[in-house]
């Protein structure tokens, strides 16, 4: 089981370094397949999101490649060397898992403290999240979460929620995962934020906590699904390209 968390390390980084060491020692040679995700979660004693984060980081470093229906394969060491060392920093799954823990409790506190001015702003932001402009909808989403933090009246909570939201744009690994994920879906976003808003209007800490946690749970599930699908779609494209090349040779 991983012990990196006890020393303030990043769990996915510990997995990356362990697998890099396995590759360097010849346990996994170029062309060989890494153990299945389920086996890796058991080996390292971590969650699926942490393993997925590590696999994406290894891909960014040029060490492995995901292939449709086959798994994750080790690349030639010369490819990895050409890729160089990257400053991966904090991953998207790490950020969202931390947000789920924090913002669930923030929503519960806000439900007991929120005033009509904050509720009015949240209603306006809900309408803005339905904007066809993705950047405007994203900005409204960010402001929605920070507004809830502001409703607590606690400056430390406000700073923490703001930083959690913004650090995903400062981290190369988080940006890469979110790039793969793309949009989380307008209707789902509206439905989930609407549930959060209704719980706050009802001044229900229990419902507000549950609504916020459910929302961020869905974000994690979406990222898991999309990062898996992205690898499959890339493999399909590569297969189609190889077939076209073979067809040209046959002519």
PDB file of C-alpha atoms in Angstrom:
ATOM      1  CA  UNK A   1       0.000   0.000   0.000  1.00  0.00           C
ATOM      2  CA  UNK A   2       1.212   3.507  -0.846  1.00  0.00           C
ATOM      3  CA  UNK A   3       2.579   5.556   2.040  1.00  0.00           C
ATOM      4  CA  UNK A   4       3.209   8.810   0.163  1.00  0.00           C
ATOM      5  CA  UNK A   5       0.222  10.548   1.685  1.00  0.00           C
ATOM      6  CA  UNK A   6       1.727  10.305   5.174  1.00  0.00           C
ATOM      7  CA  UNK A   7       4.659  12.427   4.028  1.00  0.00           C
ATOM      8  CA  UNK A   8       2.637  14.990   2.146  1.00  0.00           C
ATOM      9  CA  UNK A   9       3.480  13.450  -1.247  1.00  0.00           C
ATOM     10  CA  UNK A  10       1.115  13.113  -4.174  1.00  0.00           C
ATOM     11  CA  UNK A  11      -0.263   9.584  -4.464  1.00  0.00           C
ATOM     12  CA  UNK A  12      -0.224   9.446  -8.243  1.00  0.00           C
ATOM     13  CA  UNK A  13       3.422  10.593  -8.282  1.00  0.00           C
ATOM     14  CA  UNK A  14       4.378   7.695  -6.021  1.00  0.00           C
ATOM     15  CA  UNK A  15       2.761   5.298  -8.484  1.00  0.00           C
ATOM     16  CA  UNK A  16       4.488   6.964 -11.428  1.00  0.00           C
ATOM     17  CA  UNK A  17       7.879   6.637  -9.743  1.00  0.00           C
ATOM     18  CA  UNK A  18       7.228   2.995  -8.770  1.00  0.00           C
ATOM     19  CA  UNK A  19       6.296   2.049 -12.327  1.00  0.00           C
ATOM     20  CA  UNK A  20       9.214   4.027 -13.744  1.00  0.00           C
ATOM     21  CA  UNK A  21      11.495   2.045 -11.447  1.00  0.00           C
ATOM     22  CA  UNK A  22       9.885  -1.203 -12.635  1.00  0.00           C
ATOM     23  CA  UNK A  23      10.501  -0.179 -16.259  1.00  0.00           C
ATOM     24  CA  UNK A  24      14.106   0.815 -15.533  1.00  0.00           C
ATOM     25  CA  UNK A  25      14.790  -2.505 -13.779  1.00  0.00           C
ATOM     26  CA  UNK A  26      13.329  -4.530 -16.650  1.00  0.00           C
ATOM     27  CA  UNK A  27      10.215  -5.771 -14.881  1.00  0.00           C
ATOM     28  CA  UNK A  28       8.222  -4.137 -17.654  1.00  0.00           C
ATOM     29  CA  UNK A  29      10.092  -4.090 -20.958  1.00  0.00           C
ATOM     30  CA  UNK A  30       9.128  -2.061 -24.059  1.00  0.00           C
ATOM     31  CA  UNK A  31       6.055  -3.599 -25.630  1.00  0.00           C
ATOM     32  CA  UNK A  32       4.911  -5.314 -22.437  1.00  0.00           C
ATOM     33  CA  UNK A  33       1.546  -4.584 -20.875  1.00  0.00           C
ATOM     34  CA  UNK A  34       1.137  -3.048 -17.449  1.00  0.00           C
ATOM     35  CA  UNK A  35      -1.148  -4.832 -14.960  1.00  0.00           C
ATOM     36  CA  UNK A  36      -4.865  -4.107 -15.243  1.00  0.00           C
ATOM     37  CA  UNK A  37      -6.242  -1.050 -13.450  1.00  0.00           C
ATOM     38  CA  UNK A  38      -7.951  -3.276 -10.873  1.00  0.00           C
ATOM     39  CA  UNK A  39      -4.652  -5.023 -10.079  1.00  0.00           C
ATOM     40  CA  UNK A  40      -2.847  -1.700  -9.734  1.00  0.00           C
ATOM     41  CA  UNK A  41      -5.456  -0.362  -7.310  1.00  0.00           C
ATOM     42  CA  UNK A  42      -4.900  -3.460  -5.164  1.00  0.00           C
ATOM     43  CA  UNK A  43      -1.110  -3.265  -5.396  1.00  0.00           C
ATOM     44  CA  UNK A  44      -0.911   0.391  -4.394  1.00  0.00           C
ATOM     45  CA  UNK A  45      -4.003   0.526  -2.181  1.00  0.00           C
ATOM     46  CA  UNK A  46      -5.422   3.604  -3.923  1.00  0.00           C
ATOM     47  CA  UNK A  47      -8.592   4.534  -5.820  1.00  0.00           C
ATOM     48  CA  UNK A  48      -9.295   4.192  -9.546  1.00  0.00           C
ATOM     49  CA  UNK A  49      -8.992   7.976 -10.065  1.00  0.00           C
ATOM     50  CA  UNK A  50      -5.476   7.914  -8.597  1.00  0.00           C
ATOM     51  CA  UNK A  51      -4.433   5.051 -10.891  1.00  0.00           C
ATOM     52  CA  UNK A  52      -5.984   6.824 -13.877  1.00  0.00           C
ATOM     53  CA  UNK A  53      -4.110  10.004 -12.964  1.00  0.00           C
ATOM     54  CA  UNK A  54      -0.850   8.040 -12.825  1.00  0.00           C
ATOM     55  CA  UNK A  55      -1.488   6.445 -16.234  1.00  0.00           C
ATOM     56  CA  UNK A  56      -2.157   9.845 -17.814  1.00  0.00           C
ATOM     57  CA  UNK A  57       1.013  11.202 -16.209  1.00  0.00           C
ATOM     58  CA  UNK A  58       3.014   8.259 -17.589  1.00  0.00           C
ATOM     59  CA  UNK A  59       1.542   8.953 -21.036  1.00  0.00           C
ATOM     60  CA  UNK A  60       2.525  12.625 -20.759  1.00  0.00           C
ATOM     61  CA  UNK A  61       6.066  11.507 -19.940  1.00  0.00           C
ATOM     62  CA  UNK A  62       6.133   9.290 -23.029  1.00  0.00           C
ATOM     63  CA  UNK A  63       6.579   6.108 -21.004  1.00  0.00           C
ATOM     64  CA  UNK A  64       3.373   4.245 -21.856  1.00  0.00           C
ATOM     65  CA  UNK A  65       0.546   4.151 -24.361  1.00  0.00           C
ATOM     66  CA  UNK A  66      -3.088   3.053 -23.860  1.00  0.00           C
ATOM     67  CA  UNK A  67      -4.423   0.695 -26.551  1.00  0.00           C
ATOM     68  CA  UNK A  68      -8.042  -0.206 -27.206  1.00  0.00           C
ATOM     69  CA  UNK A  69      -9.150  -3.435 -25.607  1.00  0.00           C
ATOM     70  CA  UNK A  70      -5.599  -4.366 -24.700  1.00  0.00           C
ATOM     71  CA  UNK A  71      -4.470  -2.150 -21.851  1.00  0.00           C
ATOM     72  CA  UNK A  72      -1.526   0.146 -21.215  1.00  0.00           C
ATOM     73  CA  UNK A  73       1.779  -0.754 -22.876  1.00  0.00           C
ATOM     74  CA  UNK A  74       5.344   0.319 -22.182  1.00  0.00           C
ATOM     75  CA  UNK A  75       6.963   2.358 -24.943  1.00  0.00           C
ATOM     76  CA  UNK A  76      10.527   2.110 -26.154  1.00  0.00           C
ATOM     77  CA  UNK A  77      12.924   3.805 -23.737  1.00  0.00           C
ATOM     78  CA  UNK A  78      14.220   6.102 -26.474  1.00  0.00           C
ATOM     79  CA  UNK A  79      10.715   7.537 -26.863  1.00  0.00           C
ATOM     80  CA  UNK A  80      10.493   8.181 -23.160  1.00  0.00           C
ATOM     81  CA  UNK A  81      13.934   9.799 -23.117  1.00  0.00           C
ATOM     82  CA  UNK A  82      12.935  12.142 -25.943  1.00  0.00           C
ATOM     83  CA  UNK A  83       9.842  13.174 -24.033  1.00  0.00           C
ATOM     84  CA  UNK A  84      11.942  14.492 -21.175  1.00  0.00           C
ATOM     85  CA  UNK A  85      10.897  15.196 -17.595  1.00  0.00           C
ATOM     86  CA  UNK A  86       7.726  17.229 -17.157  1.00  0.00           C
ATOM     87  CA  UNK A  87       6.516  19.230 -14.198  1.00  0.00           C
ATOM     88  CA  UNK A  88       3.198  17.461 -13.792  1.00  0.00           C
ATOM     89  CA  UNK A  89       2.117  19.029 -10.515  1.00  0.00           C
ATOM     90  CA  UNK A  90      -1.347  18.340  -9.063  1.00  0.00           C
ATOM     91  CA  UNK A  91      -3.819  16.243 -11.035  1.00  0.00           C
ATOM     92  CA  UNK A  92      -7.489  16.926 -11.784  1.00  0.00           C
ATOM     93  CA  UNK A  93      -8.716  13.902  -9.830  1.00  0.00           C
ATOM     94  CA  UNK A  94      -6.754  15.019  -6.772  1.00  0.00           C
ATOM     95  CA  UNK A  95      -8.250  18.483  -6.992  1.00  0.00           C
ATOM     96  CA  UNK A  96     -11.823  17.292  -7.396  1.00  0.00           C
ATOM     97  CA  UNK A  97     -11.523  14.736  -4.597  1.00  0.00           C
ATOM     98  CA  UNK A  98     -10.264  17.518  -2.316  1.00  0.00           C
ATOM     99  CA  UNK A  99     -13.079  19.795  -3.483  1.00  0.00           C
ATOM    100  CA  UNK A 100     -15.622  17.084  -2.736  1.00  0.00           C
ATOM    101  CA  UNK A 101     -14.398  16.855   0.849  1.00  0.00           C
ATOM    102  CA  UNK A 102     -14.203  20.616   1.391  1.00  0.00           C
ATOM    103  CA  UNK A 103     -17.102  21.968  -0.630  1.00  0.00           C
ATOM    104  CA  UNK A 104     -19.607  19.484   0.760  1.00  0.00           C
ATOM    105  CA  UNK A 105     -18.981  20.921   4.210  1.00  0.00           C
ATOM    106  CA  UNK A 106     -18.852  24.469   2.844  1.00  0.00           C
ATOM    107  CA  UNK A 107     -22.310  24.012   1.339  1.00  0.00           C
ATOM    108  CA  UNK A 108     -23.606  22.673   4.671  1.00  0.00           C
ATOM    109  CA  UNK A 109     -22.293  25.718   6.529  1.00  0.00           C
ATOM    110  CA  UNK A 110     -23.552  28.080   3.829  1.00  0.00           C
ATOM    111  CA  UNK A 111     -27.053  26.639   4.176  1.00  0.00           C
ATOM    112  CA  UNK A 112     -27.224  27.941   7.727  1.00  0.00           C
ATOM    113  CA  UNK A 113     -25.659  31.350   6.972  1.00  0.00           C
ATOM    114  CA  UNK A 114     -26.707  32.318   3.440  1.00  0.00           C
ATOM    115  CA  UNK A 115     -28.659  35.541   2.914  1.00  0.00           C
ATOM    116  CA  UNK A 116     -31.014  36.636   0.163  1.00  0.00           C
ATOM    117  CA  UNK A 117     -28.322  38.624  -1.643  1.00  0.00           C
ATOM    118  CA  UNK A 118     -26.190  35.513  -2.156  1.00  0.00           C
ATOM    119  CA  UNK A 119     -29.220  33.450  -3.151  1.00  0.00           C
ATOM    120  CA  UNK A 120     -30.172  36.086  -5.716  1.00  0.00           C
ATOM    121  CA  UNK A 121     -26.678  35.994  -7.191  1.00  0.00           C
ATOM    122  CA  UNK A 122     -26.744  32.192  -7.357  1.00  0.00           C
ATOM    123  CA  UNK A 123     -30.007  32.355  -9.323  1.00  0.00           C
ATOM    124  CA  UNK A 124     -28.449  34.766 -11.822  1.00  0.00           C
ATOM    125  CA  UNK A 125     -25.400  32.524 -12.149  1.00  0.00           C
ATOM    126  CA  UNK A 126     -27.642  29.533 -12.841  1.00  0.00           C
ATOM    127  CA  UNK A 127     -29.033  31.384 -15.873  1.00  0.00           C
ATOM    128  CA  UNK A 128     -25.522  32.301 -17.023  1.00  0.00           C
ATOM    129  CA  UNK A 129     -24.433  28.656 -16.848  1.00  0.00           C
ATOM    130  CA  UNK A 130     -26.927  28.009 -19.659  1.00  0.00           C
ATOM    131  CA  UNK A 131     -24.971  30.341 -21.949  1.00  0.00           C
ATOM    132  CA  UNK A 132     -23.915  28.904 -25.323  1.00  0.00           C
ATOM    133  CA  UNK A 133     -20.530  30.541 -24.781  1.00  0.00           C
ATOM    134  CA  UNK A 134     -18.512  27.808 -23.021  1.00  0.00           C
ATOM    135  CA  UNK A 135     -16.134  30.332 -21.436  1.00  0.00           C
ATOM    136  CA  UNK A 136     -19.022  32.362 -20.008  1.00  0.00           C
ATOM    137  CA  UNK A 137     -20.718  29.225 -18.666  1.00  0.00           C
ATOM    138  CA  UNK A 138     -17.449  28.103 -17.069  1.00  0.00           C
ATOM    139  CA  UNK A 139     -16.940  31.507 -15.461  1.00  0.00           C
ATOM    140  CA  UNK A 140     -20.471  31.361 -14.033  1.00  0.00           C
ATOM    141  CA  UNK A 141     -19.805  27.861 -12.685  1.00  0.00           C
ATOM    142  CA  UNK A 142     -16.636  29.061 -10.934  1.00  0.00           C
ATOM    143  CA  UNK A 143     -18.413  32.080  -9.483  1.00  0.00           C
ATOM    144  CA  UNK A 144     -21.314  29.874  -8.278  1.00  0.00           C
ATOM    145  CA  UNK A 145     -18.987  27.809  -6.084  1.00  0.00           C
ATOM    146  CA  UNK A 146     -17.088  30.829  -4.784  1.00  0.00           C
ATOM    147  CA  UNK A 147     -20.373  32.617  -3.999  1.00  0.00           C
ATOM    148  CA  UNK A 148     -21.396  29.680  -1.807  1.00  0.00           C
ATOM    149  CA  UNK A 149     -18.059  29.938   0.006  1.00  0.00           C
ATOM    150  CA  UNK A 150     -18.593  33.686   0.465  1.00  0.00           C
ATOM    151  CA  UNK A 151     -21.975  32.972   2.029  1.00  0.00           C
ATOM    152  CA  UNK A 152     -20.157  31.314   4.959  1.00  0.00           C
ATOM    153  CA  UNK A 153     -18.491  34.640   5.837  1.00  0.00           C
ATOM    154  CA  UNK A 154     -15.208  32.790   6.451  1.00  0.00           C
ATOM    155  CA  UNK A 155     -12.228  34.325   4.622  1.00  0.00           C
ATOM    156  CA  UNK A 156     -10.125  31.143   4.879  1.00  0.00           C
ATOM    157  CA  UNK A 157     -12.884  29.029   3.335  1.00  0.00           C
ATOM    158  CA  UNK A 158     -13.320  31.566   0.525  1.00  0.00           C
ATOM    159  CA  UNK A 159      -9.590  31.527  -0.230  1.00  0.00           C
ATOM    160  CA  UNK A 160      -9.445  27.712  -0.151  1.00  0.00           C
ATOM    161  CA  UNK A 161     -12.390  27.216  -2.519  1.00  0.00           C
ATOM    162  CA  UNK A 162     -11.018  29.860  -4.900  1.00  0.00           C
ATOM    163  CA  UNK A 163      -7.572  28.267  -4.900  1.00  0.00           C
ATOM    164  CA  UNK A 164      -8.924  24.745  -5.446  1.00  0.00           C
ATOM    165  CA  UNK A 165     -10.849  25.997  -8.473  1.00  0.00           C
ATOM    166  CA  UNK A 166      -7.969  27.949  -9.976  1.00  0.00           C
ATOM    167  CA  UNK A 167      -5.118  25.488  -9.373  1.00  0.00           C
ATOM    168  CA  UNK A 168      -6.486  23.180 -12.051  1.00  0.00           C
ATOM    169  CA  UNK A 169      -5.452  25.777 -14.626  1.00  0.00           C
ATOM    170  CA  UNK A 170      -1.966  26.078 -13.117  1.00  0.00           C
ATOM    171  CA  UNK A 171      -1.245  22.336 -13.231  1.00  0.00           C
ATOM    172  CA  UNK A 172      -0.163  20.738 -16.553  1.00  0.00           C
ATOM    173  CA  UNK A 173      -1.578  17.350 -15.544  1.00  0.00           C
ATOM    174  CA  UNK A 174      -4.931  18.802 -14.469  1.00  0.00           C
ATOM    175  CA  UNK A 175      -5.177  20.777 -17.709  1.00  0.00           C
ATOM    176  CA  UNK A 176      -4.470  17.616 -19.721  1.00  0.00           C
ATOM    177  CA  UNK A 177      -7.177  15.593 -17.944  1.00  0.00           C
ATOM    178  CA  UNK A 178      -9.712  18.414 -18.313  1.00  0.00           C
ATOM    179  CA  UNK A 179      -8.764  18.806 -21.979  1.00  0.00           C
ATOM    180  CA  UNK A 180      -9.574  15.138 -22.500  1.00  0.00           C
ATOM    181  CA  UNK A 181     -12.834  15.507 -20.602  1.00  0.00           C
ATOM    182  CA  UNK A 182     -14.149  18.575 -22.397  1.00  0.00           C
ATOM    183  CA  UNK A 183     -17.646  19.688 -21.422  1.00  0.00           C
ATOM    184  CA  UNK A 184     -19.427  17.965 -18.558  1.00  0.00           C
ATOM    185  CA  UNK A 185     -22.795  18.559 -20.247  1.00  0.00           C
ATOM    186  CA  UNK A 186     -24.915  21.679 -19.877  1.00  0.00           C
ATOM    187  CA  UNK A 187     -28.122  19.994 -18.737  1.00  0.00           C
ATOM    188  CA  UNK A 188     -26.393  17.889 -16.096  1.00  0.00           C
ATOM    189  CA  UNK A 189     -24.548  20.954 -14.842  1.00  0.00           C
ATOM    190  CA  UNK A 190     -27.793  22.910 -14.556  1.00  0.00           C
ATOM    191  CA  UNK A 191     -29.659  20.058 -12.869  1.00  0.00           C
ATOM    192  CA  UNK A 192     -26.942  19.483 -10.277  1.00  0.00           C
ATOM    193  CA  UNK A 193     -26.379  23.152  -9.491  1.00  0.00           C
ATOM    194  CA  UNK A 194     -30.143  23.626  -9.326  1.00  0.00           C
ATOM    195  CA  UNK A 195     -30.324  20.924  -6.656  1.00  0.00           C
ATOM    196  CA  UNK A 196     -27.565  22.661  -4.683  1.00  0.00           C
ATOM    197  CA  UNK A 197     -29.399  25.978  -4.956  1.00  0.00           C
ATOM    198  CA  UNK A 198     -32.713  24.486  -3.811  1.00  0.00           C
ATOM    199  CA  UNK A 199     -31.014  22.959  -0.756  1.00  0.00           C
ATOM    200  CA  UNK A 200     -29.516  26.342   0.121  1.00  0.00           C
ATOM    201  CA  UNK A 201     -32.894  28.063  -0.354  1.00  0.00           C
ATOM    202  CA  UNK A 202     -34.397  25.481   2.020  1.00  0.00           C
ATOM    203  CA  UNK A 203     -31.587  26.211   4.518  1.00  0.00           C
ATOM    204  CA  UNK A 204     -30.912  22.460   4.709  1.00  0.00           C
ATOM    205  CA  UNK A 205     -27.294  21.613   5.616  1.00  0.00           C
ATOM    206  CA  UNK A 206     -27.886  17.893   5.048  1.00  0.00           C
ATOM    207  CA  UNK A 207     -29.324  18.370   1.558  1.00  0.00           C
ATOM    208  CA  UNK A 208     -26.760  21.010   0.600  1.00  0.00           C
ATOM    209  CA  UNK A 209     -23.868  18.729   1.606  1.00  0.00           C
ATOM    210  CA  UNK A 210     -25.350  15.770  -0.269  1.00  0.00           C
ATOM    211  CA  UNK A 211     -26.118  17.815  -3.400  1.00  0.00           C
ATOM    212  CA  UNK A 212     -22.584  19.236  -3.560  1.00  0.00           C
ATOM    213  CA  UNK A 213     -20.942  15.862  -2.980  1.00  0.00           C
ATOM    214  CA  UNK A 214     -23.165  14.181  -5.572  1.00  0.00           C
ATOM    215  CA  UNK A 215     -22.275  16.876  -8.092  1.00  0.00           C
ATOM    216  CA  UNK A 216     -18.536  16.433  -7.582  1.00  0.00           C
ATOM    217  CA  UNK A 217     -18.905  12.642  -7.547  1.00  0.00           C
ATOM    218  CA  UNK A 218     -20.430  12.906 -11.001  1.00  0.00           C
ATOM    219  CA  UNK A 219     -17.541  15.053 -12.169  1.00  0.00           C
ATOM    220  CA  UNK A 220     -15.106  12.342 -11.042  1.00  0.00           C
ATOM    221  CA  UNK A 221     -17.166   9.629 -12.757  1.00  0.00           C
ATOM    222  CA  UNK A 222     -17.287  11.693 -15.938  1.00  0.00           C
ATOM    223  CA  UNK A 223     -13.513  12.156 -15.932  1.00  0.00           C
ATOM    224  CA  UNK A 224     -13.003   8.409 -15.435  1.00  0.00           C
ATOM    225  CA  UNK A 225     -15.349   7.607 -18.300  1.00  0.00           C
ATOM    226  CA  UNK A 226     -13.929  10.185 -20.681  1.00  0.00           C
ATOM    227  CA  UNK A 227     -10.249   9.413 -20.065  1.00  0.00           C
ATOM    228  CA  UNK A 228     -11.034   5.757 -20.760  1.00  0.00           C
ATOM    229  CA  UNK A 229     -13.075   6.584 -23.864  1.00  0.00           C
ATOM    230  CA  UNK A 230     -10.396   8.954 -25.167  1.00  0.00           C
ATOM    231  CA  UNK A 231      -7.830   6.149 -25.198  1.00  0.00           C
ATOM    232  CA  UNK A 232     -10.279   3.875 -27.031  1.00  0.00           C
ATOM    233  CA  UNK A 233     -11.105   6.518 -29.637  1.00  0.00           C
ATOM    234  CA  UNK A 234      -7.432   7.249 -30.224  1.00  0.00           C
ATOM    235  CA  UNK A 235      -6.759   3.556 -30.763  1.00  0.00           C
ATOM    236  CA  UNK A 236      -9.658   3.364 -33.228  1.00  0.00           C
ATOM    237  CA  UNK A 237      -8.222   6.282 -35.183  1.00  0.00           C
ATOM    238  CA  UNK A 238      -4.803   4.629 -35.286  1.00  0.00           C
ATOM    239  CA  UNK A 239      -6.346   1.351 -36.464  1.00  0.00           C
ATOM    240  CA  UNK A 240      -8.267   3.151 -39.210  1.00  0.00           C
ATOM    241  CA  UNK A 241      -5.079   4.914 -40.290  1.00  0.00           C
ATOM    242  CA  UNK A 242      -3.191   1.603 -40.507  1.00  0.00           C
ATOM    243  CA  UNK A 243      -6.019   0.077 -42.565  1.00  0.00           C
ATOM    244  CA  UNK A 244      -5.924   2.992 -44.997  1.00  0.00           C
ATOM    245  CA  UNK A 245      -2.160   2.604 -45.321  1.00  0.00           C
ATOM    246  CA  UNK A 246      -2.518  -1.126 -46.047  1.00  0.00           C
ATOM    247  CA  UNK A 247      -5.232  -0.408 -48.589  1.00  0.00           C
ATOM    248  CA  UNK A 248      -2.963   2.063 -50.422  1.00  0.00           C
ATOM    249  CA  UNK A 249      -0.175  -0.515 -50.544  1.00  0.00           C
ATOM    250  CA  UNK A 250      -2.566  -3.109 -51.964  1.00  0.00           C
ATOM    251  CA  UNK A 251      -3.544  -0.865 -54.881  1.00  0.00           C
TER     252      UNK A 251
END
